[in-house]
Short mmCIF file of C-alpha atoms and ligand atoms in Angstrom, two decimals:
data_model
loop_
_atom_site.label_atom_id
_atom_site.label_comp_id
_atom_site.label_asym_id
_atom_site.label_seq_id
_atom_site.Cartn_x
_atom_site.Cartn_y
_atom_site.Cartn_z
CA MET A 165 -13.34 -31.76 10.16
CA GLU A 166 -13.58 -28.06 11.43
CA HIS A 167 -14.12 -25.66 8.19
CA ILE A 168 -11.89 -22.22 8.09
CA VAL A 169 -14.12 -20.41 5.59
CA ILE A 170 -12.53 -17.52 4.11
CA ILE A 171 -13.66 -14.55 2.08
CA GLY A 172 -11.16 -12.45 0.32
CA ASN A 173 -8.07 -14.31 -1.83
CA GLY A 174 -5.62 -11.58 -1.75
CA ILE A 175 -2.11 -11.63 0.73
CA SER A 176 -3.78 -10.86 3.59
CA GLY A 177 -6.30 -14.36 2.83
CA VAL A 178 -3.92 -16.60 1.55
CA THR A 179 -1.16 -16.25 3.82
CA ALA A 180 -4.09 -16.62 6.47
CA ALA A 181 -5.37 -19.90 4.63
CA ARG A 182 -1.20 -21.08 4.46
CA HIS A 183 -0.38 -21.07 8.01
CA ILE A 184 -3.57 -22.70 8.74
CA ARG A 185 -2.55 -25.70 6.86
CA LYS A 186 1.22 -25.63 7.95
CA ARG A 187 -0.41 -25.62 11.58
CA SER A 188 -3.38 -28.67 11.03
CA ASP A 189 -5.73 -30.31 9.33
CA LYS A 190 -8.61 -28.50 9.46
CA LYS A 191 -10.88 -28.15 5.89
CA ILE A 192 -9.37 -24.61 4.46
CA THR A 193 -11.47 -22.96 1.85
CA ILE A 194 -10.92 -19.56 -0.12
CA VAL A 195 -14.06 -18.08 -1.74
CA SER A 196 -13.22 -15.16 -4.62
CA ALA A 197 -15.42 -13.65 -7.13
CA GLU A 198 -12.01 -11.73 -8.54
CA THR A 199 -10.22 -14.74 -10.45
CA ASP A 200 -9.40 -18.25 -9.65
CA TYR A 201 -6.08 -17.90 -8.28
CA PHE A 202 -4.03 -15.65 -5.61
CA PHE A 203 -2.20 -12.29 -7.45
CA SER A 204 0.00 -10.35 -7.05
CA ARG A 205 -1.57 -6.75 -6.63
CA THR A 206 0.84 -4.53 -6.75
CA ALA A 207 2.81 -5.98 -9.82
CA LEU A 208 -0.70 -4.91 -12.13
CA MET A 209 0.70 -2.75 -13.37
CA TYR A 210 3.98 -4.04 -14.87
CA VAL A 211 1.62 -6.15 -17.04
CA TYR A 212 -0.88 -3.02 -18.30
CA MET A 213 2.97 -2.08 -18.82
CA GLY A 214 4.64 -4.68 -20.90
CA HIS A 215 7.21 -5.87 -18.10
CA MET A 216 5.83 -9.19 -17.25
CA THR A 217 1.87 -11.75 -18.05
CA PHE A 218 -0.71 -12.40 -15.71
CA GLU A 219 0.35 -15.56 -15.10
CA HIS A 220 3.95 -14.11 -14.20
CA THR A 221 1.63 -12.60 -10.61
CA GLN A 222 0.36 -15.43 -9.57
CA PRO A 223 3.01 -17.38 -7.69
CA TYR A 224 1.96 -20.61 -7.52
CA GLU A 225 1.29 -22.79 -9.26
CA LYS A 226 -2.37 -23.74 -9.59
CA TRP A 227 -1.41 -27.74 -8.61
CA PHE A 228 0.17 -26.69 -5.29
CA TRP A 229 -3.37 -25.31 -3.72
CA LYS A 230 -4.67 -29.67 -4.82
CA LYS A 231 -1.60 -30.55 -2.54
CA ASN A 232 -1.98 -28.54 0.36
CA ARG A 233 -5.63 -29.33 0.26
CA ILE A 234 -6.51 -25.28 0.26
CA ASP A 235 -10.22 -26.03 -1.38
CA LEU A 236 -10.59 -22.63 -3.89
CA LYS A 237 -14.80 -21.38 -4.43
CA LYS A 238 -14.90 -19.02 -7.06
CA GLY A 239 -17.86 -16.26 -6.66
CA TYR A 240 -19.61 -13.22 -5.03
CA VAL A 241 -20.83 -13.59 -1.22
CA LYS A 242 -24.07 -11.84 -0.63
CA THR A 243 -24.15 -11.82 2.88
CA ILE A 244 -23.36 -14.07 6.07
CA GLU A 245 -25.97 -15.64 8.23
CA PRO A 246 -23.71 -15.12 10.96
CA LYS A 247 -26.46 -16.82 13.63
CA SER A 248 -26.81 -20.15 11.23
CA LYS A 249 -22.75 -19.64 10.13
CA ILE A 250 -23.55 -19.42 6.14
CA LEU A 251 -22.70 -18.04 3.79
CA HIS A 252 -24.95 -17.28 0.84
CA PHE A 253 -23.56 -16.97 -2.83
CA ALA A 254 -25.20 -14.04 -5.67
CA ASP A 255 -26.13 -17.09 -7.94
CA GLY A 256 -27.80 -19.19 -5.00
CA ASP A 257 -25.44 -21.53 -3.69
CA THR A 258 -23.79 -21.45 0.07
CA LEU A 259 -21.56 -22.94 2.13
CA GLN A 260 -21.29 -23.80 6.03
CA PHE A 261 -17.98 -23.06 8.02
CA ASP A 262 -17.15 -23.00 11.28
CA LYS A 263 -14.62 -20.65 11.23
CA LEU A 264 -14.85 -17.67 9.25
CA ILE A 265 -11.96 -15.12 8.02
CA ILE A 266 -13.66 -11.87 6.34
CA ALA A 267 -10.79 -10.60 4.08
CA THR A 268 -11.95 -8.39 0.77
CA GLY A 269 -9.48 -6.43 0.87
CA SER A 270 -10.62 -2.23 -0.88
CA LYS A 271 -12.40 -0.37 -3.03
CA PRO A 272 -11.66 3.09 -5.11
CA ASN A 273 -13.53 5.31 -3.37
CA LYS A 274 -16.30 7.42 -5.56
CA PHE A 275 -17.74 10.72 -3.81
CA GLY A 276 -21.17 10.55 -5.48
CA TRP A 277 -19.36 12.50 -9.02
CA PRO A 278 -21.41 12.68 -11.87
CA GLY A 279 -20.80 10.09 -14.91
CA GLN A 280 -18.92 8.20 -11.73
CA ASP A 281 -20.44 4.98 -12.90
CA LEU A 282 -20.43 5.76 -17.22
CA ASP A 283 -18.31 3.35 -19.32
CA ALA A 284 -14.76 3.98 -19.08
CA VAL A 285 -14.49 5.57 -15.99
CA MET A 286 -12.82 2.75 -13.83
CA GLY A 287 -10.09 2.55 -10.83
CA MET A 288 -6.94 0.74 -10.47
CA TYR A 289 -7.36 -2.11 -8.30
CA HIS A 290 -8.94 -5.38 -8.87
CA LYS A 291 -8.23 -6.83 -12.51
CA GLN A 292 -11.66 -6.18 -13.84
CA ASP A 293 -10.04 -2.54 -14.48
CA LEU A 294 -6.94 -3.71 -15.78
CA ASP A 295 -8.80 -5.59 -18.06
CA LYS A 296 -11.19 -2.27 -19.28
CA LEU A 297 -7.63 -0.38 -19.12
CA GLU A 298 -6.61 -2.09 -21.82
CA LEU A 299 -10.32 -2.21 -23.75
CA TYR A 300 -10.50 1.04 -23.05
CA ALA A 301 -6.63 2.84 -23.80
CA PRO A 302 -5.10 0.30 -26.04
CA ASN A 303 -2.90 3.02 -26.95
CA ASN A 304 -3.13 6.17 -28.08
CA LYS A 305 -5.54 6.26 -30.89
CA VAL A 306 -7.94 4.51 -29.05
CA CYS A 307 -7.45 6.48 -25.67
CA LYS A 308 -6.09 10.30 -26.65
CA ARG A 309 -6.33 11.00 -23.46
CA ALA A 310 -6.73 9.89 -20.03
CA VAL A 311 -7.63 11.89 -16.38
CA ASN A 312 -6.65 10.51 -12.76
CA VAL A 313 -8.94 11.47 -11.00
CA GLY A 314 -6.94 12.14 -7.06
CA GLY A 315 -3.53 12.11 -6.67
CA GLY A 316 -1.75 9.27 -3.85
CA LEU A 317 0.13 5.98 -4.59
CA ILE A 318 -2.97 4.32 -7.25
CA GLY A 319 -2.25 7.84 -9.11
CA ILE A 320 0.28 8.47 -10.00
CA GLU A 321 0.74 3.95 -10.75
CA LEU A 322 -1.76 4.59 -12.70
CA ALA A 323 -0.41 8.15 -14.65
CA GLU A 324 3.12 6.39 -15.27
CA MET A 325 1.11 2.76 -17.06
CA LEU A 326 -1.06 5.42 -18.98
CA HIS A 327 2.41 7.40 -19.81
CA SER A 328 4.45 4.53 -20.48
CA ARG A 329 2.34 3.80 -23.33
CA ASN A 330 2.06 7.24 -24.44
CA ILE A 331 -1.21 8.50 -23.09
CA PRO A 332 -1.36 11.96 -22.10
CA VAL A 333 -2.95 11.75 -18.92
CA THR A 334 -4.39 15.61 -17.60
CA PHE A 335 -3.51 14.37 -12.91
CA LEU A 336 -6.64 16.03 -11.01
CA VAL A 337 -5.08 16.17 -7.21
CA ARG A 338 -7.70 18.75 -4.61
CA GLU A 339 -4.70 19.33 -2.01
CA ASP A 340 -1.97 22.20 -3.43
CA SER A 341 0.69 19.47 -3.81
CA PHE A 342 0.89 15.76 -4.37
CA TRP A 343 0.11 13.22 -1.53
CA ASP A 344 0.88 16.41 0.95
CA VAL A 345 -1.17 14.50 3.09
CA VAL A 346 1.14 11.96 4.25
CA LEU A 347 4.54 14.21 2.22
CA PRO A 348 6.45 16.20 3.99
CA LYS A 349 6.60 19.87 1.87
CA GLY A 350 9.80 18.47 0.59
CA GLU A 351 9.78 14.86 -0.47
CA SER A 352 5.98 16.30 -1.77
CA GLU A 353 7.78 18.62 -4.36
CA ILE A 354 10.61 16.55 -5.79
CA ILE A 355 7.48 14.73 -6.81
CA ASN A 356 5.52 17.00 -7.52
CA LYS A 357 8.93 17.88 -10.82
CA GLU A 358 8.80 14.25 -11.31
CA ILE A 359 5.67 14.23 -13.34
CA LYS A 360 5.39 16.91 -14.68
CA ASN A 361 9.46 15.97 -16.01
CA ASN A 362 7.38 12.46 -17.92
CA HIS A 363 5.23 15.29 -19.29
CA ILE A 364 2.06 14.71 -17.42
CA ASP A 365 -0.12 17.60 -17.36
CA LEU A 366 -0.23 17.44 -13.31
CA ARG A 367 -3.20 20.22 -11.88
CA LEU A 368 -3.33 20.97 -8.18
CA GLY A 369 -5.32 22.36 -6.06
CA VAL A 370 -8.39 20.77 -8.82
CA ASN A 371 -11.90 19.43 -7.72
CA LEU A 372 -13.38 17.69 -10.38
CA LYS A 373 -16.67 18.48 -11.06
CA GLU A 374 -18.30 16.11 -13.50
CA ILE A 375 -18.15 13.55 -15.80
CA THR A 376 -19.56 14.53 -18.91
CA SER A 377 -20.77 11.23 -21.30
CA ASP A 378 -20.76 10.61 -25.37
CA GLU A 379 -24.63 8.96 -26.88
CA ASN A 380 -23.43 5.64 -26.23
CA GLY A 381 -23.25 6.51 -21.97
CA LYS A 382 -19.46 6.29 -22.91
CA VAL A 383 -16.86 8.69 -20.92
CA LYS A 384 -17.19 12.31 -22.98
CA SER A 385 -14.59 15.29 -20.75
CA VAL A 386 -13.91 15.68 -17.33
CA ILE A 387 -14.98 19.51 -16.06
CA ILE A 388 -12.84 21.09 -13.39
CA ALA A 389 -14.87 23.02 -9.88
CA GLU A 390 -12.78 25.46 -9.59
CA THR A 391 -11.89 26.66 -13.59
CA GLY A 392 -15.81 25.33 -14.85
CA GLU A 393 -12.53 23.64 -17.37
CA GLU A 394 -13.68 20.85 -19.51
CA ILE A 395 -11.20 18.69 -20.92
CA PRO A 396 -12.70 15.70 -23.59
CA CYS A 397 -10.67 12.67 -23.01
CA ASP A 398 -11.86 8.46 -23.67
CA VAL A 399 -11.02 7.74 -20.59
CA VAL A 400 -11.11 9.07 -16.76
CA GLY A 401 -9.40 7.17 -13.38
CA LEU A 402 -11.54 8.22 -10.26
CA THR A 403 -8.08 7.12 -7.95
CA ALA A 404 -8.79 9.05 -4.81
CA GLY A 405 -7.81 6.33 -2.54
CA VAL A 406 -10.02 3.83 -1.59
CA SER A 407 -12.39 1.55 1.30
CA PRO A 408 -12.91 -1.03 3.20
CA ASN A 409 -15.03 -3.30 0.38
CA ILE A 410 -17.80 -4.38 2.81
CA ASP A 411 -21.27 -2.92 1.23
CA PHE A 412 -22.43 -6.69 1.83
CA ILE A 413 -21.72 -7.05 5.55
CA LYS A 414 -23.07 -3.81 6.64
CA ASP A 415 -26.90 -5.13 7.28
CA SER A 416 -25.36 -8.01 9.33
CA ALA A 417 -25.56 -8.30 13.01
CA ILE A 418 -21.60 -7.77 12.13
CA GLU A 419 -19.71 -4.59 13.95
CA THR A 420 -18.19 -2.53 11.57
CA GLY A 421 -17.77 1.33 11.25
CA ARG A 422 -15.32 2.01 7.85
CA GLY A 423 -14.24 -1.50 8.03
CA VAL A 424 -14.93 -4.65 10.32
CA LYS A 425 -14.64 -3.64 13.44
CA VAL A 426 -11.70 -6.07 14.73
CA ASN A 427 -9.82 -6.96 18.83
CA ARG A 428 -6.25 -6.87 18.68
CA PHE A 429 -6.58 -10.77 18.29
CA LEU A 430 -8.41 -9.78 15.27
CA GLU A 431 -11.97 -11.30 16.68
CA THR A 432 -14.82 -9.65 14.81
CA ASN A 433 -17.85 -8.46 17.78
CA ILE A 434 -19.46 -12.29 16.34
CA PRO A 435 -17.55 -15.73 18.16
CA ASP A 436 -15.25 -17.55 14.75
CA ILE A 437 -15.71 -14.08 12.77
CA TYR A 438 -12.76 -12.39 12.48
CA ALA A 439 -11.25 -10.10 10.03
CA ILE A 440 -8.18 -8.95 8.87
CA GLY A 441 -6.46 -7.12 5.69
CA ASP A 442 -7.23 -3.73 4.21
CA CYS A 443 -10.74 -4.26 4.98
CA ALA A 444 -10.06 -5.06 9.40
CA GLU A 445 -10.51 -1.38 11.59
CA GLN A 446 -8.56 -1.94 14.95
CA HIS A 447 -11.65 -0.71 17.58
CA GLU A 448 -8.31 0.98 18.79
CA ALA A 449 -5.81 2.57 16.76
CA ILE A 450 -2.41 0.99 17.72
CA GLY A 451 0.94 2.67 18.99
CA GLN A 452 -0.01 6.68 15.66
CA ARG A 453 -0.60 3.78 13.36
CA ARG A 454 -3.66 4.28 11.10
CA SER A 455 -6.65 1.99 12.29
CA ILE A 456 -6.86 0.45 8.78
CA GLU A 457 -3.91 -0.03 7.83
CA ALA A 458 -4.07 -0.91 3.72
CA VAL A 459 -0.11 -2.14 2.78
CA TRP A 460 0.51 -5.55 2.07
CA TYR A 461 2.64 -6.52 4.64
CA THR A 462 -0.29 -6.17 7.04
CA GLY A 463 -2.65 -7.92 6.04
CA ARG A 464 0.73 -10.55 5.49
CA MET A 465 1.67 -10.20 9.15
CA MET A 466 -2.35 -10.11 9.79
CA GLY A 467 -2.91 -13.40 7.89
CA GLU A 468 -0.13 -14.73 9.93
CA THR A 469 -1.26 -13.92 13.21
CA VAL A 470 -5.25 -15.16 12.78
CA ALA A 471 -3.87 -18.65 11.45
CA GLN A 472 -2.26 -18.73 14.88
CA THR A 473 -5.24 -17.80 17.20
CA ILE A 474 -7.25 -19.95 14.32
CA CYS A 475 -4.93 -22.92 14.87
CA ASN A 476 -4.63 -22.32 18.74
CA ASN A 477 -2.41 -20.59 19.81
CA LYS A 478 -4.25 -16.76 20.88
CA THR A 479 -2.27 -13.71 19.56
CA ALA A 480 -2.29 -10.65 19.38
CA TYR A 481 -1.42 -8.80 16.51
CA LYS A 482 1.31 -6.37 16.95
CA PRO A 483 2.82 -5.09 13.59
CA GLY A 484 6.37 -3.77 15.04
CA HIS A 485 7.44 0.37 13.69
CA TRP A 486 5.77 1.27 10.86
CA PHE A 487 7.95 1.14 7.22
CA ASN A 488 6.51 1.76 3.64
CA SER A 489 7.81 2.14 0.00
CA ALA A 490 6.49 2.75 -3.07
CA LYS A 491 7.98 4.40 -6.54
CA PHE A 492 6.91 7.11 -7.93
CA ILE A 493 7.72 6.85 -11.11
CA ASP A 494 11.62 6.32 -10.78
CA ILE A 495 12.20 7.04 -7.27
CA GLU A 496 11.92 5.37 -4.70
CA TYR A 497 10.25 6.09 -1.41
CA GLN A 498 11.23 4.86 2.00
CA THR A 499 9.44 5.93 5.32
CA TYR A 500 10.43 3.68 8.68
CA GLY A 501 9.28 4.88 11.85
CA TRP A 502 7.42 8.73 11.81
CA VAL A 503 8.41 11.39 9.77
CA TRP A 504 4.78 13.72 9.99
CA ALA A 505 3.44 16.25 5.96
CA ASN A 506 2.76 18.48 9.36
CA GLN A 507 6.20 18.44 12.36
CA LYS A 508 4.64 17.61 15.34
CA GLU A 509 5.17 19.63 18.60
CA ASN A 510 8.12 19.24 19.92
CA GLU A 511 9.50 17.54 17.04
CA SER A 512 13.25 18.63 15.10
CA SER A 513 13.80 17.60 11.27
CA PHE A 514 17.03 17.99 9.37
CA TYR A 515 16.69 17.33 5.21
CA TRP A 516 19.18 17.21 3.28
CA GLU A 517 17.99 17.65 -0.99
CA HIS A 518 20.86 16.71 -3.10
CA PRO A 519 21.42 19.18 -6.45
CA ASN A 520 19.56 16.92 -8.95
CA ASN A 521 16.31 16.82 -7.08
CA LYS A 522 15.43 13.61 -7.57
CA LEU A 523 17.19 12.13 -3.49
CA CYS A 524 16.61 13.71 -0.31
CA ILE A 525 16.75 12.10 3.39
CA HIS A 526 14.57 13.40 5.65
CA ILE A 527 14.81 12.51 10.08
CA ASN A 528 12.32 13.49 12.31
CA TYR A 529 13.30 13.64 15.99
CA ASN A 530 12.53 15.08 19.21
CA THR A 531 13.47 18.56 20.56
CA SER A 532 14.86 17.72 23.30
CA SER A 533 16.31 14.66 24.02
CA LYS A 534 16.98 14.39 20.26
CA GLU A 535 15.85 10.58 19.43
CA PHE A 536 15.97 9.76 16.29
CA LEU A 537 11.80 9.14 15.62
CA GLY A 538 11.65 8.63 11.70
CA ILE A 539 12.66 8.80 8.05
CA ASN A 540 11.95 9.41 4.83
CA THR A 541 14.44 9.21 1.54
CA LEU A 542 13.68 9.62 -1.86
CA GLY A 543 16.23 7.25 -4.06
CA ILE A 544 18.03 6.24 -1.27
CA ARG A 545 18.10 2.89 -0.67
CA MET A 546 17.69 2.11 3.90
CA ARG A 547 18.59 -1.13 5.62
CA HIS A 548 15.20 -1.56 7.32
CA ASP A 549 17.10 -3.84 9.91
CA PHE A 550 19.56 -1.18 11.21
CA PHE A 551 16.26 1.84 11.88
CA ASN A 552 14.43 -1.32 13.57
CA ARG A 553 16.93 -0.51 15.96
CA VAL A 554 17.90 2.12 15.66
CA LEU A 555 13.47 2.54 16.90
CA ASN A 556 14.02 -0.16 19.42
CA GLU A 557 16.81 1.23 20.93
CA LYS A 558 15.40 4.65 21.13
CA ARG A 559 18.58 5.92 19.66
CA SER A 560 19.25 9.28 18.48
CA VAL A 561 19.45 11.67 15.96
CA ASP A 562 23.42 11.76 15.85
CA TYR A 563 23.65 7.87 16.03
CA VAL A 564 21.43 7.25 13.04
CA ILE A 565 24.15 10.55 11.43
CA GLU A 566 27.53 8.76 12.59
CA HIS A 567 26.31 5.40 11.35
CA LEU A 568 24.97 5.97 8.01
CA ALA A 569 27.36 4.60 6.02
CA ASP A 570 25.81 1.14 7.70
CA ALA A 571 22.40 2.86 7.76
CA ASN A 572 22.43 2.27 4.31
CA PHE A 573 21.86 -0.70 1.57
CA ASP A 574 24.08 0.35 -1.32
CA PRO A 575 27.48 2.09 -0.50
CA GLU A 576 29.22 2.13 -3.88
CA PHE A 577 26.10 4.90 -4.19
CA TYR A 578 25.59 5.85 -1.22
CA LYS A 579 29.22 7.21 -0.37
CA LEU A 580 29.07 9.30 -3.09
CA HIS A 581 26.75 11.60 -0.48
CA GLU A 582 27.50 10.56 3.67
CA LYS A 583 29.86 12.72 3.53
CA ALA A 584 27.25 15.90 1.72
CA ILE A 585 24.47 15.60 3.93
CA VAL A 586 27.00 14.64 7.26
CA ALA A 587 27.73 17.89 6.98
CA LYS A 588 24.69 19.44 5.89
CA PHE A 589 23.73 17.94 9.36
CA ASN A 590 26.93 19.31 11.17
CA GLN A 591 26.26 22.87 10.00
CA ASP A 592 22.54 22.85 10.60
CA ASN A 593 22.80 21.56 13.96
CA ASN A 594 26.57 23.39 14.78
CA THR A 595 27.50 19.85 15.80
CA ASN A 596 30.48 18.18 14.94
CA ILE A 597 29.74 14.52 14.03
CA GLN A 598 32.37 12.25 12.27
CA LEU A 599 31.31 9.89 10.51
CA LYS A 600 31.24 6.04 11.18
CA LYS A 601 32.89 3.73 9.22
CA LYS A 602 30.41 0.91 7.65
CA SER A 603 30.35 -1.42 10.43
CA TRP A 604 30.28 -5.13 8.56
CA LYS A 605 30.36 -6.62 11.80
CA ARG A 606 26.97 -4.80 13.08
CA ILE A 607 25.50 -5.45 9.01
CA PHE A 608 25.72 -8.60 9.85
CA GLN A 609 24.53 -9.03 13.65
CA LEU A 610 21.84 -6.99 12.50
CA SER A 611 20.55 -9.49 9.63
C1 FAD B 218 -2.78 -0.49 -8.38
C2 FAD B 218 -2.06 -0.74 -6.46
C3 FAD B 218 -0.56 -0.63 -6.06
C4 FAD B 218 -0.22 -1.57 -4.59
N1 FAD B 218 0.60 -0.62 -4.76
C5 FAD B 218 1.11 -1.63 -3.48
C6 FAD B 218 2.21 -0.94 -2.50
O1 FAD B 218 3.42 -0.52 -3.63
N2 FAD B 218 2.92 -1.74 -1.46
C7 FAD B 218 2.28 -2.59 -0.98
O2 FAD B 218 2.15 -2.37 0.54
N3 FAD B 218 0.43 -1.84 -1.17
C8 FAD B 218 0.40 -1.72 -2.06
N4 FAD B 218 -1.13 -1.86 -2.63
C9 FAD B 218 -1.75 -2.66 -1.45
C10 FAD B 218 -2.18 -4.00 -1.66
O3 FAD B 218 -2.35 -4.07 -2.57
C11 FAD B 218 -3.03 -4.30 -0.43
O4 FAD B 218 -3.17 -3.58 0.72
C12 FAD B 218 -3.52 -5.42 -0.57
O5 FAD B 218 -3.60 -5.74 -1.51
C13 FAD B 218 -4.32 -5.94 0.96
O6 FAD B 218 -4.20 -7.00 0.80
P1 FAD B 218 -6.34 -7.77 0.40
O7 FAD B 218 -5.91 -9.70 1.42
O8 FAD B 218 -6.52 -6.81 2.42
O9 FAD B 218 -6.90 -7.43 0.08
P2 FAD B 218 -7.99 -7.68 -2.05
O10 FAD B 218 -6.26 -8.17 -2.14
O11 FAD B 218 -8.29 -6.56 -2.41
O12 FAD B 218 -7.85 -9.56 -1.27
C14 FAD B 218 -9.23 -9.00 -0.36
C15 FAD B 218 -10.28 -10.42 -2.16
O13 FAD B 218 -11.67 -10.59 -1.76
C16 FAD B 218 -12.19 -10.37 -2.55
N5 FAD B 218 -13.85 -10.07 -2.14
C17 FAD B 218 -14.47 -9.17 -1.86
N6 FAD B 218 -15.23 -8.92 -1.09
C18 FAD B 218 -15.96 -9.70 -2.01
C19 FAD B 218 -17.50 -10.76 -1.62
N7 FAD B 218 -18.13 -9.92 -1.15
N8 FAD B 218 -16.92 -12.18 -2.02
C20 FAD B 218 -16.23 -13.17 -2.59
N9 FAD B 218 -15.14 -12.14 -3.04
C21 FAD B 218 -14.75 -10.42 -2.27
C22 FAD B 218 -12.09 -8.80 -3.47
O14 FAD B 218 -12.57 -9.15 -5.27
C23 FAD B 218 -10.88 -9.88 -3.96
O15 FAD B 218 -9.83 -11.01 -4.68
C24 FAD B 218 -1.29 -1.52 -4.07
C25 FAD B 218 -2.89 -1.89 -4.21
C26 FAD B 218 -3.02 -1.45 -5.84
C27 FAD B 218 -4.80 -1.37 -6.43
#
């Protein structure tokens, strides 16, 4: 029987295994060095914050794996021998495969800072990082201050986590405004305020110079490059982005760049070896997407796609329109299509912000054709299906404004703001667009 081995028990690897099982009787083994069972990485923060236990982050019961004949093997793969199709483990064990799926995810970036490997310096990615955080920052007596290095989604989550236990946090961000490589000015400034309103000591436009050590090899302080200021602290979170976790593959015959190089079918340069999820890098990016996409739903899509191919239904990875969502402390963020941090040529935008500085809507469109290109919202929940259709049908910005009532997910809440949004659009553009009433028919057709 053909043996499919998957390295990585994250969302990508586990989705691939589930879908291969749905379609075939192949022998399946999932290997992971991290945990015995699959868990939701995006929920790690809620464990520290006391909203759920670690067990609650595991969506499948323990019997699920046996019942579905998916073997689980705990161990760290040290090398892959593509020709003889053998995996070598750190403990000396080996495993033979017929087909291999590499789904090894990401690892936190380290940029060679002095002191980056001291005790109590950590990323916030793996379950082991959560355990370390519990050890070094259980409360504000043990951890009098933490410093996060690097703005972005994980940096703000870690700040929120520490803040939930009343641990003072200094947040060093190299950029002049939070996540301004992704968020346009308006959105980024709202998040700056949200961070500061939560009493997190946000330092913009600064770099880490070094992390100093106490006599036991544990972090003592950080020093800021620009000012030389020394900030005493007990924990340092390295949250300056992530990169593919593929160091152990670099010396094999499998082609790598920043990630494991794959074509549209998620095939590597070696027959019968595939890569999916955060660790996969498309030879050529799809449309305007990045060649490496380190997000949850694309990992799941790649898992489903590669399962089709492995089960004799060769299928290309087609992720559709870009969307994403996140939460910045108390503010929900959604994005559909493309709204760039810096507007491109021949693009215009419409921006509305509520006076409370917590809600905004930002629409990007083509200046000459008025085609809708994308939307960001903060604090306002939108309907995915609506924007998928609008992007498929290449509708205009006017259409979106007219149908705002259909676009939003929360009618009661939105009723309060949609008139103000349309009025601002009409004023900015010298138009006279009238809001259409919510069409339940349209919504039910869509969902
Ligand atoms: C704190 C946090 C919050 C996040 N929030 C969001 C969010 O809100 N929305 C969103 O879209 N995305 C979010 N992400 C990103 C998302 O979690 C990842 O994109 C996704 O988990 C990647 O899944 P994956 O299966 O590709 O890899 P992973 O989940 O990283 O799984 C890979 C597994 O492979 C194991 N492994 C690696 N190398 C080896 C080896 N040599 N031998 C054995 N095992 C190995 C790893 O230990 C790991 O268990 C978040 C990430 C983090 C860390």
